[in-house]
Amino acid sequence: MSAVCRDCAKVYDAAPASGCPNCGGTRLFAHPELDALEIAHLDCDAFYASVEKRDNPEIRGKPVIVGGGRRGVVSACCYIARIYGIRSAMPMFKALKACPDAVVIRPNMEKYRQVGHQVRELMQGVTPMVEPISIDEAFLDLSGTRRLHHGTPAQTLVRLAKKIEDEIGINVSIGLSYNKFLAKLASDLDKPRGFAAIGREEAVPFLAEKPVGILWGVGRALNKKLEYDGIAKVGDLHKFEESELVARYGSIGTRLKRFSQGKDVRSVDPESVTKSISAETTFEDDVADPDNLKVTLWGLSEKVARRLGRAGYACDGVQLKLKSADFKLVTRSRKLSGPTKLADEIYKAAEALLMGEADGKKLYRLIGVGAERLLPGDQADQPDLADPDRGKRVKVADAIDAVRAKFGDTAIKKGRGFRK
Ligand SMILES: [Mg+2]
């Protein structure tokens, strides 16, 4: 059975009995199909909390929650906090009840995005076949990289994890398999700082005992339906023909059947593009005043414009998102007269949408703005005869961006961003 040392990346035909003869490390990983598996899922461990701990040694041994305000929820929590039962998406008051001594840190999304970017760059240094699925996780297809990296995918991944630890200062967990769905499940098996594999031989029996809810695409509603029909475990799907599953649950029936057999035809797709870029805020106290909402909206529009610019996009549509005090979600979209990456233009469209909703009485707990219909950034803000100042505003926006890139995002605030 092949093995790889997770400290020095040396491979062995058979796992050494005790420790790595090469480096003395004890983190040896052995698997019968280790050399044949080429699809990986890499996931940063407790990402936001890890970045905060990296930047502040004083909180390293403490339970850390990243999240917002007394009205907010837990965005992320470290592994110490998890011992107290704290989980992502838990309301903050509940989390603090479970662990009153937790260090609470307001999320700094800009920073996490930058770190996420650095991680992505290291991944792309290993293979161009990287498919990001969120700020801190991605699929990698390592087939065809043996010659380039002088090693098996497992070795390359061990070296990558080490590099991320050394150069960026956070830990990751890696799952290795022969398709995306199983690689993602594998990365969860040995967290944190984990390395796990699911091979062809073991996939079906491994899955059979798992709750059906682990399958990609099975949300709470479908899970309930499946359980009601006597399908609680993945193995229960074996009793049905694919056609029966399709008849009962629609097109997802095909996927359910294939997943239960350990099959996933999706390939790692580095082309999967961002479809929207957005920002939102949950208020400490519900807000009805349109002027107040507009101030927040301006800040969010600036944020979205900044992100568009950095990602090299322009947008040709804007979406406004509002959640009322009674948790009703409203989204309103409009197409723009031309692609833009200017905060002004995004704000103008979002403000018009807001004026159709905010009547000064209705209370809102959340407001968000999104840039939609994304296009390459160089198509943005063409000269417009009807708007002769546009060229000037583009130049001002570029200058502001340059200052911010140098001195930080709060270096310049426009008048509109100040609350009366
Ligand atoms: Mg993660």
Short mmCIF file of N, CA and C in Angstrom, two decimals, residues 211-304:
data_model
loop_
_atom_site.label_atom_id
_atom_site.label_comp_id
_atom_site.label_asym_id
_atom_site.label_seq_id
_atom_site.Cartn_x
_atom_site.Cartn_y
_atom_site.Cartn_z
N PRO A 211 -25.69 9.41 5.70
CA PRO A 211 -27.02 9.98 5.49
C PRO A 211 -27.12 10.60 4.10
N VAL A 212 -28.29 10.49 3.51
CA VAL A 212 -28.46 10.92 2.12
C VAL A 212 -28.22 12.42 1.96
N GLY A 213 -28.33 13.14 3.07
CA GLY A 213 -28.12 14.59 3.04
C GLY A 213 -26.70 15.01 2.68
N ILE A 214 -25.75 14.09 2.73
CA ILE A 214 -24.38 14.49 2.35
C ILE A 214 -24.23 14.65 0.85
N LEU A 215 -25.19 14.14 0.08
CA LEU A 215 -25.07 14.22 -1.38
C LEU A 215 -25.26 15.65 -1.85
N TRP A 216 -24.43 16.04 -2.81
CA TRP A 216 -24.48 17.37 -3.37
C TRP A 216 -25.84 17.59 -4.05
N GLY A 217 -26.53 18.65 -3.68
CA GLY A 217 -27.83 18.94 -4.27
C GLY A 217 -28.99 18.51 -3.41
N VAL A 218 -28.71 17.77 -2.33
CA VAL A 218 -29.81 17.37 -1.44
C VAL A 218 -29.92 18.40 -0.32
N GLY A 219 -30.84 19.31 -0.49
CA GLY A 219 -31.09 20.34 0.52
C GLY A 219 -32.07 19.82 1.56
N ARG A 220 -32.49 20.72 2.43
CA ARG A 220 -33.34 20.29 3.54
C ARG A 220 -34.68 19.73 3.05
N ALA A 221 -35.27 20.40 2.05
CA ALA A 221 -36.59 19.97 1.58
C ALA A 221 -36.53 18.58 0.95
N LEU A 222 -35.55 18.40 0.05
CA LEU A 222 -35.42 17.10 -0.62
C LEU A 222 -35.06 16.00 0.39
N ASN A 223 -34.21 16.37 1.33
CA ASN A 223 -33.81 15.41 2.36
C ASN A 223 -35.04 14.87 3.11
N LYS A 224 -35.92 15.79 3.45
CA LYS A 224 -37.14 15.43 4.18
C LYS A 224 -38.00 14.47 3.34
N LYS A 225 -38.13 14.85 2.07
CA LYS A 225 -38.92 14.05 1.14
C LYS A 225 -38.34 12.64 1.02
N LEU A 226 -37.03 12.58 0.86
CA LEU A 226 -36.37 11.29 0.72
C LEU A 226 -36.56 10.44 1.97
N GLU A 227 -36.38 11.06 3.11
CA GLU A 227 -36.54 10.32 4.36
C GLU A 227 -37.96 9.80 4.52
N TYR A 228 -38.89 10.64 4.14
CA TYR A 228 -40.30 10.25 4.19
C TYR A 228 -40.56 9.03 3.32
N ASP A 229 -39.83 8.95 2.22
CA ASP A 229 -39.97 7.81 1.30
C ASP A 229 -39.08 6.63 1.70
N GLY A 230 -38.48 6.70 2.86
CA GLY A 230 -37.68 5.58 3.33
C GLY A 230 -36.25 5.59 2.84
N ILE A 231 -35.82 6.73 2.30
CA ILE A 231 -34.42 6.83 1.84
C ILE A 231 -33.68 7.73 2.82
N ALA A 232 -33.11 7.13 3.85
CA ALA A 232 -32.40 7.90 4.86
C ALA A 232 -30.90 7.87 4.59
N LYS A 233 -30.43 6.70 4.14
CA LYS A 233 -29.00 6.55 3.85
C LYS A 233 -28.78 6.48 2.35
N VAL A 234 -27.56 6.82 1.95
CA VAL A 234 -27.24 6.78 0.53
C VAL A 234 -27.50 5.38 -0.04
N GLY A 235 -27.18 4.36 0.77
CA GLY A 235 -27.37 2.98 0.33
C GLY A 235 -28.83 2.66 0.00
N ASP A 236 -29.76 3.37 0.61
CA ASP A 236 -31.17 3.12 0.33
C ASP A 236 -31.53 3.44 -1.12
N LEU A 237 -30.72 4.29 -1.76
CA LEU A 237 -30.98 4.64 -3.15
C LEU A 237 -30.75 3.45 -4.08
N HIS A 238 -29.96 2.47 -3.62
CA HIS A 238 -29.67 1.30 -4.46
C HIS A 238 -30.92 0.49 -4.77
N LYS A 239 -31.93 0.62 -3.94
CA LYS A 239 -33.14 -0.18 -4.12
C LYS A 239 -33.98 0.31 -5.30
N PHE A 240 -33.64 1.49 -5.81
CA PHE A 240 -34.46 2.07 -6.86
C PHE A 240 -33.72 2.16 -8.18
N GLU A 241 -34.48 1.98 -9.27
CA GLU A 241 -33.93 2.23 -10.59
C GLU A 241 -33.82 3.74 -10.78
N GLU A 242 -32.90 4.12 -11.65
CA GLU A 242 -32.76 5.54 -11.95
C GLU A 242 -34.09 6.14 -12.43
N SER A 243 -34.79 5.40 -13.28
CA SER A 243 -36.05 5.92 -13.83
C SER A 243 -37.08 6.17 -12.73
N GLU A 244 -37.08 5.31 -11.71
CA GLU A 244 -38.00 5.51 -10.59
C GLU A 244 -37.66 6.79 -9.84
N LEU A 245 -36.36 6.99 -9.63
CA LEU A 245 -35.93 8.19 -8.90
C LEU A 245 -36.26 9.45 -9.68
N VAL A 246 -36.10 9.38 -11.02
CA VAL A 246 -36.43 10.54 -11.85
C VAL A 246 -37.93 10.80 -11.80
N ALA A 247 -38.72 9.73 -11.87
CA ALA A 247 -40.17 9.89 -11.82
C ALA A 247 -40.60 10.54 -10.51
N ARG A 248 -39.94 10.17 -9.44
CA ARG A 248 -40.32 10.70 -8.12
C ARG A 248 -39.79 12.09 -7.84
N TYR A 249 -38.51 12.31 -8.19
CA TYR A 249 -37.86 13.54 -7.72
C TYR A 249 -37.42 14.47 -8.84
N GLY A 250 -37.75 14.10 -10.07
CA GLY A 250 -37.34 14.96 -11.18
C GLY A 250 -35.91 14.65 -11.59
N SER A 251 -35.34 15.61 -12.34
CA SER A 251 -34.04 15.35 -12.97
C SER A 251 -32.93 15.05 -11.97
N ILE A 252 -33.07 15.50 -10.74
CA ILE A 252 -32.02 15.24 -9.76
C ILE A 252 -31.93 13.73 -9.44
N GLY A 253 -32.98 12.99 -9.82
CA GLY A 253 -32.97 11.56 -9.59
C GLY A 253 -31.78 10.87 -10.24
N THR A 254 -31.42 11.34 -11.44
CA THR A 254 -30.28 10.80 -12.17
C THR A 254 -29.00 10.97 -11.35
N ARG A 255 -28.85 12.20 -10.84
CA ARG A 255 -27.66 12.51 -10.07
C ARG A 255 -27.61 11.68 -8.78
N LEU A 256 -28.76 11.54 -8.13
CA LEU A 256 -28.81 10.77 -6.89
C LEU A 256 -28.33 9.35 -7.13
N LYS A 257 -28.84 8.75 -8.22
CA LYS A 257 -28.47 7.37 -8.53
C LYS A 257 -26.96 7.26 -8.77
N ARG A 258 -26.45 8.18 -9.57
CA ARG A 258 -25.01 8.14 -9.90
C ARG A 258 -24.15 8.37 -8.67
N PHE A 259 -24.53 9.35 -7.88
CA PHE A 259 -23.75 9.62 -6.67
C PHE A 259 -23.74 8.39 -5.76
N SER A 260 -24.89 7.73 -5.64
CA SER A 260 -24.95 6.57 -4.75
C SER A 260 -24.01 5.47 -5.23
N GLN A 261 -23.67 5.50 -6.52
CA GLN A 261 -22.73 4.53 -7.08
C GLN A 261 -21.31 5.08 -7.12
N GLY A 262 -21.12 6.24 -6.50
CA GLY A 262 -19.78 6.84 -6.47
C GLY A 262 -19.38 7.47 -7.79
N LYS A 263 -20.38 7.77 -8.63
CA LYS A 263 -20.07 8.34 -9.94
C LYS A 263 -20.41 9.83 -9.98
N ASP A 264 -19.57 10.57 -10.66
CA ASP A 264 -19.80 12.01 -10.84
C ASP A 264 -19.11 12.39 -12.14
N VAL A 265 -19.90 12.80 -13.12
CA VAL A 265 -19.32 13.07 -14.44
C VAL A 265 -18.80 14.50 -14.57
N ARG A 266 -19.03 15.34 -13.58
CA ARG A 266 -18.58 16.74 -13.70
C ARG A 266 -17.06 16.80 -13.70
N SER A 267 -16.52 17.58 -14.62
CA SER A 267 -15.06 17.73 -14.62
C SER A 267 -14.69 19.02 -13.91
N VAL A 268 -13.44 19.09 -13.49
CA VAL A 268 -12.95 20.31 -12.85
C VAL A 268 -12.91 21.39 -13.92
N ASP A 269 -13.60 22.48 -13.69
CA ASP A 269 -13.82 23.47 -14.72
C ASP A 269 -13.26 24.83 -14.30
N PRO A 270 -12.04 25.12 -14.73
CA PRO A 270 -11.45 26.40 -14.31
C PRO A 270 -12.17 27.59 -14.91
N GLU A 271 -13.03 27.31 -15.90
CA GLU A 271 -13.73 28.42 -16.55
C GLU A 271 -14.91 28.91 -15.75
N SER A 272 -15.32 28.14 -14.73
CA SER A 272 -16.56 28.57 -14.07
C SER A 272 -16.39 29.99 -13.56
N VAL A 273 -17.19 30.84 -14.12
CA VAL A 273 -16.99 32.27 -13.90
C VAL A 273 -17.90 32.80 -12.80
N THR A 274 -17.45 33.88 -12.23
CA THR A 274 -18.27 34.59 -11.26
C THR A 274 -19.48 35.15 -11.98
N LYS A 275 -20.66 34.96 -11.40
CA LYS A 275 -21.87 35.45 -12.05
C LYS A 275 -22.33 36.77 -11.45
N SER A 276 -21.96 37.02 -10.22
CA SER A 276 -22.33 38.31 -9.63
C SER A 276 -21.34 38.63 -8.52
N ILE A 277 -21.25 39.92 -8.24
CA ILE A 277 -20.41 40.37 -7.14
C ILE A 277 -21.29 41.25 -6.28
N SER A 278 -21.36 40.95 -4.99
CA SER A 278 -22.31 41.70 -4.18
C SER A 278 -21.76 41.99 -2.80
N ALA A 279 -22.46 42.88 -2.10
CA ALA A 279 -22.11 43.22 -0.72
C ALA A 279 -23.40 43.52 0.02
N GLU A 280 -23.46 43.15 1.27
CA GLU A 280 -24.67 43.44 2.04
C GLU A 280 -24.33 43.72 3.50
N THR A 281 -25.28 44.33 4.18
CA THR A 281 -25.09 44.70 5.58
C THR A 281 -26.35 44.36 6.36
N THR A 282 -26.18 43.77 7.53
CA THR A 282 -27.30 43.61 8.45
C THR A 282 -27.18 44.69 9.51
N PHE A 283 -28.25 45.45 9.71
CA PHE A 283 -28.21 46.56 10.66
C PHE A 283 -28.25 46.07 12.11
N GLU A 284 -27.60 46.81 12.96
CA GLU A 284 -27.71 46.54 14.40
C GLU A 284 -29.16 46.71 14.84
N ASP A 285 -29.77 47.79 14.40
CA ASP A 285 -31.19 48.05 14.67
C ASP A 285 -31.88 48.28 13.33
N ASP A 286 -33.11 47.80 13.22
CA ASP A 286 -33.85 47.94 11.96
C ASP A 286 -33.93 49.40 11.53
N VAL A 287 -33.90 49.62 10.22
CA VAL A 287 -33.88 50.98 9.68
C VAL A 287 -35.06 51.19 8.74
N ALA A 288 -35.75 52.32 8.89
CA ALA A 288 -36.84 52.67 7.98
C ALA A 288 -36.49 53.92 7.17
N ASP A 289 -35.72 54.81 7.74
CA ASP A 289 -35.41 56.11 7.13
C ASP A 289 -34.67 55.96 5.81
N PRO A 290 -35.29 56.42 4.69
CA PRO A 290 -34.66 56.25 3.36
C PRO A 290 -33.28 56.89 3.29
N ASP A 291 -33.08 58.04 3.95
CA ASP A 291 -31.76 58.69 3.88
C ASP A 291 -30.69 57.82 4.52
N ASN A 292 -31.06 57.20 5.63
CA ASN A 292 -30.14 56.29 6.29
C ASN A 292 -29.81 55.09 5.42
N LEU A 293 -30.86 54.55 4.80
CA LEU A 293 -30.67 53.40 3.91
C LEU A 293 -29.74 53.78 2.77
N LYS A 294 -29.90 55.00 2.28
CA LYS A 294 -29.09 55.45 1.14
C LYS A 294 -27.61 55.55 1.52
N VAL A 295 -27.35 56.01 2.73
CA VAL A 295 -25.94 56.11 3.17
C VAL A 295 -25.29 54.73 3.14
N THR A 296 -26.01 53.75 3.68
CA THR A 296 -25.47 52.39 3.68
C THR A 296 -25.33 51.88 2.25
N LEU A 297 -26.33 52.20 1.43
CA LEU A 297 -26.32 51.75 0.04
C LEU A 297 -25.11 52.30 -0.71
N TRP A 298 -24.76 53.53 -0.42
CA TRP A 298 -23.59 54.13 -1.07
C TRP A 298 -22.32 53.36 -0.68
N GLY A 299 -22.19 53.08 0.60
CA GLY A 299 -21.01 52.34 1.06
C GLY A 299 -20.92 50.97 0.37
N LEU A 300 -22.07 50.33 0.25
CA LEU A 300 -22.10 49.01 -0.38
C LEU A 300 -21.77 49.12 -1.88
N SER A 301 -22.28 50.18 -2.50
CA SER A 301 -22.01 50.38 -3.94
C SER A 301 -20.53 50.59 -4.18
N GLU A 302 -19.90 51.35 -3.29
CA GLU A 302 -18.45 51.56 -3.40
C GLU A 302 -17.70 50.24 -3.28
N LYS A 303 -18.16 49.43 -2.32
CA LYS A 303 -17.51 48.16 -2.07
C LYS A 303 -17.63 47.26 -3.31
N VAL A 304 -18.84 47.21 -3.87
CA VAL A 304 -19.07 46.37 -5.05
C VAL A 304 -18.22 46.86 -6.22
#
